[in-house]
């Protein structure tokens, strides 16, 4: 009953559930019970990403001259100014000039 009154509102994290329950109730295995109950919530498992994929940084070669490598990007959509809603940026990798 305690968990059902706190948890379904927004499916908070295990730590948030523990904090909310501990503020209002006391029993010997309160934290352990909160963890067990939260881990069995199917809705939490569907809506939360527990693991993120971390891709290692790639190896990039140094450039020795201007314009050997440039980076191009488009910024938008911006507030319309004379029907121009995008900004193109070009950055030279050698000296980082835009």
mmCIF file of N, CA and C in Angstrom:
data_model
loop_
_atom_site.group_PDB
_atom_site.id
_atom_site.type_symbol
_atom_site.label_atom_id
_atom_site.label_comp_id
_atom_site.label_asym_id
_atom_site.label_seq_id
_atom_site.Cartn_x
_atom_site.Cartn_y
_atom_site.Cartn_z
ATOM 1 N N UNK A 1 0.816 -1.186 0.000
ATOM 2 C CA UNK A 1 0.000 0.000 0.000
ATOM 3 C C UNK A 1 0.868 1.261 0.000
ATOM 4 N N UNK A 2 1.943 1.223 0.770
ATOM 5 C CA UNK A 2 2.847 2.372 0.860
ATOM 6 C C UNK A 2 3.462 2.671 -0.498
ATOM 7 N N UNK A 3 3.966 1.645 -1.157
ATOM 8 C CA UNK A 3 4.626 1.840 -2.442
ATOM 9 C C UNK A 3 3.648 2.317 -3.512
ATOM 10 N N UNK A 4 2.454 1.771 -3.509
ATOM 11 C CA UNK A 4 1.467 2.145 -4.519
ATOM 12 C C UNK A 4 1.027 3.596 -4.390
ATOM 13 N N UNK A 5 1.150 4.167 -3.216
ATOM 14 C CA UNK A 5 0.758 5.570 -3.054
ATOM 15 C C UNK A 5 1.852 6.539 -3.505
ATOM 16 N N UNK A 6 3.091 6.074 -3.570
ATOM 17 C CA UNK A 6 4.218 6.948 -3.915
ATOM 18 C C UNK A 6 4.718 6.706 -5.334
ATOM 19 N N UNK A 7 4.886 5.471 -5.684
ATOM 20 C CA UNK A 7 5.595 5.112 -6.907
ATOM 21 C C UNK A 7 4.861 5.425 -8.209
ATOM 22 N N UNK A 8 3.594 5.116 -8.397
ATOM 23 C CA UNK A 8 2.978 5.266 -9.722
ATOM 24 C C UNK A 8 2.858 6.697 -10.233
ATOM 25 N N UNK A 9 3.084 7.676 -9.406
ATOM 26 C CA UNK A 9 2.926 9.056 -9.857
ATOM 27 C C UNK A 9 3.850 9.382 -11.014
ATOM 28 N N UNK A 10 5.118 9.052 -10.885
ATOM 29 C CA UNK A 10 6.056 9.370 -11.965
ATOM 30 C C UNK A 10 7.119 8.302 -12.155
ATOM 31 N N UNK A 11 6.996 7.185 -11.488
ATOM 32 C CA UNK A 11 7.978 6.106 -11.524
ATOM 33 C C UNK A 11 9.385 6.645 -11.251
ATOM 34 N N UNK A 12 9.596 7.179 -10.040
ATOM 35 C CA UNK A 12 10.898 7.755 -9.703
ATOM 36 C C UNK A 12 11.965 6.678 -9.539
ATOM 37 N N UNK A 13 13.184 7.101 -9.344
ATOM 38 C CA UNK A 13 14.296 6.172 -9.175
ATOM 39 C C UNK A 13 14.197 5.472 -7.825
ATOM 40 N N UNK A 14 15.016 4.447 -7.649
ATOM 41 C CA UNK A 14 15.041 3.704 -6.388
ATOM 42 C C UNK A 14 15.375 4.637 -5.234
ATOM 43 N N UNK A 15 16.341 5.513 -5.428
ATOM 44 C CA UNK A 15 16.748 6.433 -4.355
ATOM 45 C C UNK A 15 15.631 7.413 -4.008
ATOM 46 N N UNK A 16 14.899 7.868 -5.005
ATOM 47 C CA UNK A 16 13.792 8.792 -4.752
ATOM 48 C C UNK A 16 12.658 8.095 -4.001
ATOM 49 N N UNK A 17 12.403 6.838 -4.340
ATOM 50 C CA UNK A 17 11.377 6.075 -3.623
ATOM 51 C C UNK A 17 11.782 5.902 -2.166
ATOM 52 N N UNK A 18 13.045 5.499 -1.951
ATOM 53 C CA UNK A 18 13.541 5.333 -0.577
ATOM 54 C C UNK A 18 13.368 6.618 0.219
ATOM 55 N N UNK A 19 13.769 7.722 -0.360
ATOM 56 C CA UNK A 19 13.691 9.006 0.349
ATOM 57 C C UNK A 19 12.245 9.362 0.693
ATOM 58 N N UNK A 20 11.326 9.142 -0.240
ATOM 59 C CA UNK A 20 9.923 9.477 0.004
ATOM 60 C C UNK A 20 9.307 8.579 1.073
ATOM 61 N N UNK A 21 9.631 7.291 1.042
ATOM 62 C CA UNK A 21 9.067 6.357 2.019
ATOM 63 C C UNK A 21 9.656 6.603 3.400
ATOM 64 N N UNK A 22 10.963 6.815 3.478
ATOM 65 C CA UNK A 22 11.637 7.029 4.769
ATOM 66 C C UNK A 22 11.133 8.300 5.449
ATOM 67 N N UNK A 23 10.703 9.288 4.668
ATOM 68 C CA UNK A 23 10.192 10.526 5.271
ATOM 69 C C UNK A 23 8.892 10.300 6.041
ATOM 70 N N UNK A 24 8.105 9.281 5.645
ATOM 71 C CA UNK A 24 6.787 9.095 6.253
ATOM 72 C C UNK A 24 6.630 7.813 7.058
ATOM 73 N N UNK A 25 7.495 6.822 6.824
ATOM 74 C CA UNK A 25 7.310 5.520 7.458
ATOM 75 C C UNK A 25 8.623 5.003 8.027
ATOM 76 N N UNK A 26 8.493 4.018 8.935
ATOM 77 C CA UNK A 26 9.671 3.379 9.530
ATOM 78 C C UNK A 26 9.369 1.898 9.729
ATOM 79 N N UNK A 27 10.255 1.042 9.263
ATOM 80 C CA UNK A 27 10.250 -0.385 9.597
ATOM 81 C C UNK A 27 11.646 -0.908 9.343
ATOM 82 N N UNK A 28 12.002 -2.075 9.889
ATOM 83 C CA UNK A 28 13.397 -2.541 9.886
ATOM 84 C C UNK A 28 14.046 -2.663 8.506
ATOM 85 N N UNK A 29 13.378 -3.202 7.526
ATOM 86 C CA UNK A 29 14.018 -3.430 6.219
ATOM 87 C C UNK A 29 13.466 -2.487 5.155
ATOM 88 N N UNK A 30 13.255 -1.252 5.507
ATOM 89 C CA UNK A 30 12.572 -0.299 4.621
ATOM 90 C C UNK A 30 13.322 -0.066 3.304
ATOM 91 N N UNK A 31 14.632 0.135 3.377
ATOM 92 C CA UNK A 31 15.391 0.409 2.145
ATOM 93 C C UNK A 31 15.454 -0.821 1.248
ATOM 94 N N UNK A 32 15.655 -1.971 1.849
ATOM 95 C CA UNK A 32 15.707 -3.209 1.078
ATOM 96 C C UNK A 32 14.360 -3.482 0.403
ATOM 97 N N UNK A 33 13.277 -3.257 1.116
ATOM 98 C CA UNK A 33 11.944 -3.454 0.545
ATOM 99 C C UNK A 33 11.682 -2.478 -0.603
ATOM 100 N N UNK A 34 12.111 -1.242 -0.452
ATOM 101 C CA UNK A 34 11.943 -0.251 -1.530
ATOM 102 C C UNK A 34 12.693 -0.675 -2.784
ATOM 103 N N UNK A 35 13.913 -1.151 -2.604
ATOM 104 C CA UNK A 35 14.717 -1.584 -3.757
ATOM 105 C C UNK A 35 14.064 -2.764 -4.466
ATOM 106 N N UNK A 36 13.651 -3.756 -3.673
ATOM 107 C CA UNK A 36 13.027 -4.943 -4.266
ATOM 108 C C UNK A 36 11.761 -4.571 -5.033
ATOM 109 N N UNK A 37 10.953 -3.728 -4.447
ATOM 110 C CA UNK A 37 9.693 -3.376 -5.075
ATOM 111 C C UNK A 37 9.923 -2.575 -6.362
ATOM 112 N N UNK A 38 10.844 -1.626 -6.323
ATOM 113 C CA UNK A 38 11.112 -0.805 -7.508
ATOM 114 C C UNK A 38 11.694 -1.637 -8.645
ATOM 115 N N UNK A 39 12.497 -2.637 -8.313
ATOM 116 C CA UNK A 39 13.096 -3.479 -9.352
ATOM 117 C C UNK A 39 12.072 -4.382 -10.029
ATOM 118 N N UNK A 40 10.922 -4.592 -9.392
ATOM 119 C CA UNK A 40 9.891 -5.439 -9.997
ATOM 120 C C UNK A 40 8.849 -4.635 -10.766
ATOM 121 N N UNK A 41 8.990 -3.334 -10.834
ATOM 122 C CA UNK A 41 8.006 -2.491 -11.522
ATOM 123 C C UNK A 41 8.237 -2.559 -13.035
ATOM 124 N N UNK A 42 7.300 -3.161 -13.729
ATOM 125 C CA UNK A 42 7.420 -3.326 -15.176
ATOM 126 C C UNK A 42 7.417 -1.982 -15.904
ATOM 127 N N UNK A 43 6.597 -1.051 -15.453
ATOM 128 C CA UNK A 43 6.519 0.263 -16.091
ATOM 129 C C UNK A 43 7.861 0.994 -16.018
ATOM 130 N N UNK A 44 8.565 0.874 -14.890
ATOM 131 C CA UNK A 44 9.889 1.504 -14.758
ATOM 132 C C UNK A 44 10.867 0.922 -15.771
ATOM 133 N N UNK A 45 10.823 -0.387 -15.931
ATOM 134 C CA UNK A 45 11.740 -1.027 -16.870
ATOM 135 C C UNK A 45 11.439 -0.627 -18.310
ATOM 136 N N UNK A 46 10.191 -0.364 -18.599
ATOM 137 C CA UNK A 46 9.837 0.052 -19.956
ATOM 138 C C UNK A 46 10.204 1.507 -20.228
ATOM 139 N N UNK A 47 10.127 2.352 -19.214
ATOM 140 C CA UNK A 47 10.277 3.787 -19.452
ATOM 141 C C UNK A 47 11.655 4.351 -19.151
ATOM 142 N N UNK A 48 12.496 3.628 -18.470
ATOM 143 C CA UNK A 48 13.802 4.170 -18.096
ATOM 144 C C UNK A 48 14.922 3.435 -18.818
ATOM 145 N N UNK A 49 15.933 4.201 -19.182
ATOM 146 C CA UNK A 49 17.132 3.616 -19.779
ATOM 147 C C UNK A 49 18.153 3.471 -18.663
ATOM 148 N N UNK A 50 18.531 2.243 -18.373
ATOM 149 C CA UNK A 50 19.459 2.009 -17.270
ATOM 150 C C UNK A 50 20.913 2.019 -17.727
ATOM 151 N N UNK A 51 21.127 1.614 -18.960
ATOM 152 C CA UNK A 51 22.504 1.574 -19.458
ATOM 153 C C UNK A 51 22.580 2.404 -20.724
ATOM 154 N N UNK A 52 23.626 3.148 -20.808
ATOM 155 C CA UNK A 52 23.845 3.942 -22.013
ATOM 156 C C UNK A 52 25.062 3.380 -22.729
ATOM 157 N N UNK A 53 25.021 3.437 -24.012
ATOM 158 C CA UNK A 53 26.149 2.962 -24.802
ATOM 159 C C UNK A 53 27.164 4.088 -24.891
ATOM 160 N N UNK A 54 28.383 3.805 -24.453
ATOM 161 C CA UNK A 54 29.456 4.793 -24.514
ATOM 162 C C UNK A 54 30.409 4.392 -25.634
ATOM 163 N N UNK A 55 30.527 5.235 -26.610
ATOM 164 C CA UNK A 55 31.413 4.983 -27.737
ATOM 165 C C UNK A 55 32.732 5.683 -27.459
ATOM 166 N N UNK A 56 33.851 4.957 -27.551
ATOM 167 C CA UNK A 56 35.137 5.602 -27.291
ATOM 168 C C UNK A 56 35.455 6.646 -28.360
ATOM 169 N N UNK A 57 36.228 7.629 -27.967
ATOM 170 C CA UNK A 57 36.644 8.667 -28.904
ATOM 171 C C UNK A 57 37.507 8.047 -29.995
ATOM 172 N N UNK A 58 37.354 8.548 -31.191
ATOM 173 C CA UNK A 58 38.145 8.058 -32.302
ATOM 174 C C UNK A 58 39.519 8.712 -32.337
ATOM 175 N N UNK A 59 40.395 8.140 -33.104
ATOM 176 C CA UNK A 59 41.724 8.719 -33.285
ATOM 177 C C UNK A 59 41.675 9.644 -34.497
ATOM 178 N N UNK A 60 42.119 10.846 -34.311
ATOM 179 C CA UNK A 60 42.081 11.829 -35.384
ATOM 180 C C UNK A 60 43.493 12.278 -35.706
ATOM 181 N N UNK A 61 43.759 12.379 -36.978
ATOM 182 C CA UNK A 61 45.079 12.810 -37.417
ATOM 183 C C UNK A 61 45.213 14.321 -37.277
ATOM 184 N N UNK A 62 46.421 14.752 -36.964
ATOM 185 C CA UNK A 62 46.700 16.183 -36.905
ATOM 186 C C UNK A 62 46.861 16.710 -38.323
ATOM 187 N N UNK A 63 46.431 17.914 -38.535
ATOM 188 C CA UNK A 63 46.607 18.527 -39.848
ATOM 189 C C UNK A 63 47.792 19.480 -39.788
ATOM 190 N N UNK A 64 48.482 19.632 -40.915
ATOM 191 C CA UNK A 64 49.690 20.460 -40.923
ATOM 192 C C UNK A 64 49.525 21.756 -41.717
ATOM 193 N N UNK A 65 48.414 21.895 -42.445
ATOM 194 C CA UNK A 65 48.202 23.107 -43.233
ATOM 195 C C UNK A 65 46.755 23.558 -43.114
ATOM 196 N N UNK A 66 46.570 24.852 -43.391
ATOM 197 C CA UNK A 66 45.215 25.384 -43.413
ATOM 198 C C UNK A 66 44.400 24.706 -44.506
ATOM 199 N N UNK A 67 43.153 24.492 -44.217
ATOM 200 C CA UNK A 67 42.175 23.925 -45.139
ATOM 201 C C UNK A 67 42.462 22.481 -45.551
ATOM 202 N N UNK A 68 43.360 21.800 -44.820
ATOM 203 C CA UNK A 68 43.495 20.357 -45.037
ATOM 204 C C UNK A 68 42.206 19.654 -44.598
ATOM 205 N N UNK A 69 41.618 20.192 -43.539
ATOM 206 C CA UNK A 69 40.358 19.633 -43.047
ATOM 207 C C UNK A 69 39.498 20.762 -42.495
ATOM 208 N N UNK A 70 38.248 20.773 -42.900
ATOM 209 C CA UNK A 70 37.307 21.774 -42.395
ATOM 210 C C UNK A 70 36.067 21.051 -41.866
ATOM 211 N N UNK A 71 35.393 21.695 -40.924
ATOM 212 C CA UNK A 71 34.175 21.149 -40.336
ATOM 213 C C UNK A 71 33.015 22.056 -40.721
ATOM 214 N N UNK A 72 31.975 21.452 -41.241
ATOM 215 C CA UNK A 72 30.806 22.180 -41.709
ATOM 216 C C UNK A 72 29.608 21.771 -40.863
ATOM 217 N N UNK A 73 28.817 22.761 -40.451
ATOM 218 C CA UNK A 73 27.636 22.486 -39.640
ATOM 219 C C UNK A 73 26.533 23.469 -40.012
ATOM 220 N N UNK A 74 25.312 23.058 -39.782
ATOM 221 C CA UNK A 74 24.159 23.920 -40.025
ATOM 222 C C UNK A 74 23.440 24.115 -38.700
ATOM 223 N N UNK A 75 23.209 25.367 -38.331
ATOM 224 C CA UNK A 75 22.499 25.703 -37.102
ATOM 225 C C UNK A 75 21.098 26.152 -37.491
ATOM 226 N N UNK A 76 20.104 25.584 -36.864
ATOM 227 C CA UNK A 76 18.745 26.014 -37.171
ATOM 228 C C UNK A 76 17.741 25.140 -36.462
ATOM 229 N N UNK A 77 16.556 25.424 -36.521
ATOM 230 C CA UNK A 77 15.922 26.553 -37.146
ATOM 231 C C UNK A 77 15.919 27.750 -36.197
ATOM 232 N N UNK A 78 16.311 28.880 -36.746
ATOM 233 C CA UNK A 78 16.379 30.115 -35.978
ATOM 234 C C UNK A 78 15.111 30.923 -36.205
ATOM 235 N N UNK A 79 14.944 31.942 -35.398
ATOM 236 C CA UNK A 79 13.831 32.855 -35.638
ATOM 237 C C UNK A 79 14.025 33.490 -37.006
ATOM 238 N N UNK A 80 12.984 33.575 -37.755
ATOM 239 C CA UNK A 80 13.065 34.046 -39.130
ATOM 240 C C UNK A 80 13.488 35.509 -39.207
ATOM 241 N N UNK A 81 14.515 35.762 -40.009
ATOM 242 C CA UNK A 81 14.969 37.116 -40.275
ATOM 243 C C UNK A 81 15.081 37.232 -41.786
ATOM 244 N N UNK A 82 14.136 37.923 -42.379
ATOM 245 C CA UNK A 82 14.073 38.043 -43.835
ATOM 246 C C UNK A 82 14.068 36.652 -44.486
ATOM 247 N N UNK A 83 13.304 35.748 -43.900
ATOM 248 C CA UNK A 83 13.148 34.381 -44.384
ATOM 249 C C UNK A 83 14.423 33.553 -44.307
ATOM 250 N N UNK A 84 15.383 33.968 -43.506
ATOM 251 C CA UNK A 84 16.609 33.188 -43.307
ATOM 252 C C UNK A 84 16.508 32.506 -41.945
ATOM 253 N N UNK A 85 16.410 31.175 -41.949
ATOM 254 C CA UNK A 85 16.190 30.454 -40.703
ATOM 255 C C UNK A 85 17.351 29.554 -40.316
ATOM 256 N N UNK A 86 18.381 29.488 -41.132
ATOM 257 C CA UNK A 86 19.507 28.609 -40.856
ATOM 258 C C UNK A 86 20.816 29.385 -40.952
ATOM 259 N N UNK A 87 21.835 28.884 -40.271
ATOM 260 C CA UNK A 87 23.163 29.493 -40.310
ATOM 261 C C UNK A 87 24.172 28.387 -40.612
ATOM 262 N N UNK A 88 24.976 28.577 -41.631
ATOM 263 C CA UNK A 88 26.002 27.608 -42.004
ATOM 264 C C UNK A 88 27.315 28.035 -41.364
ATOM 265 N N UNK A 89 27.968 27.105 -40.672
ATOM 266 C CA UNK A 89 29.269 27.403 -40.064
ATOM 267 C C UNK A 89 30.332 26.517 -40.697
ATOM 268 N N UNK A 90 31.500 27.076 -40.885
ATOM 269 C CA UNK A 90 32.639 26.359 -41.439
ATOM 270 C C UNK A 90 33.835 26.694 -40.568
ATOM 271 N N UNK A 91 34.476 25.673 -40.002
ATOM 272 C CA UNK A 91 35.615 25.903 -39.109
ATOM 273 C C UNK A 91 36.822 25.148 -39.649
ATOM 274 N N UNK A 92 37.934 25.862 -39.759
ATOM 275 C CA UNK A 92 39.189 25.294 -40.210
ATOM 276 C C UNK A 92 39.832 24.555 -39.037
ATOM 277 N N UNK A 93 40.119 23.265 -39.198
ATOM 278 C CA UNK A 93 40.664 22.473 -38.092
ATOM 279 C C UNK A 93 42.073 22.913 -37.700
ATOM 280 N N UNK A 94 42.850 23.375 -38.629
ATOM 281 C CA UNK A 94 44.246 23.728 -38.349
ATOM 282 C C UNK A 94 44.364 24.866 -37.341
ATOM 283 N N UNK A 95 43.644 25.956 -37.557
ATOM 284 C CA UNK A 95 43.778 27.109 -36.659
ATOM 285 C C UNK A 95 42.467 27.481 -35.955
ATOM 286 N N UNK A 96 41.425 26.676 -36.167
ATOM 287 C CA UNK A 96 40.113 26.865 -35.531
ATOM 288 C C UNK A 96 39.444 28.190 -35.884
ATOM 289 N N UNK A 97 39.745 28.715 -37.014
ATOM 290 C CA UNK A 97 39.082 29.938 -37.462
ATOM 291 C C UNK A 97 37.743 29.577 -38.070
ATOM 292 N N UNK A 98 36.774 30.426 -37.833
ATOM 293 C CA UNK A 98 35.441 30.196 -38.397
ATOM 294 C C UNK A 98 35.239 31.098 -39.597
#
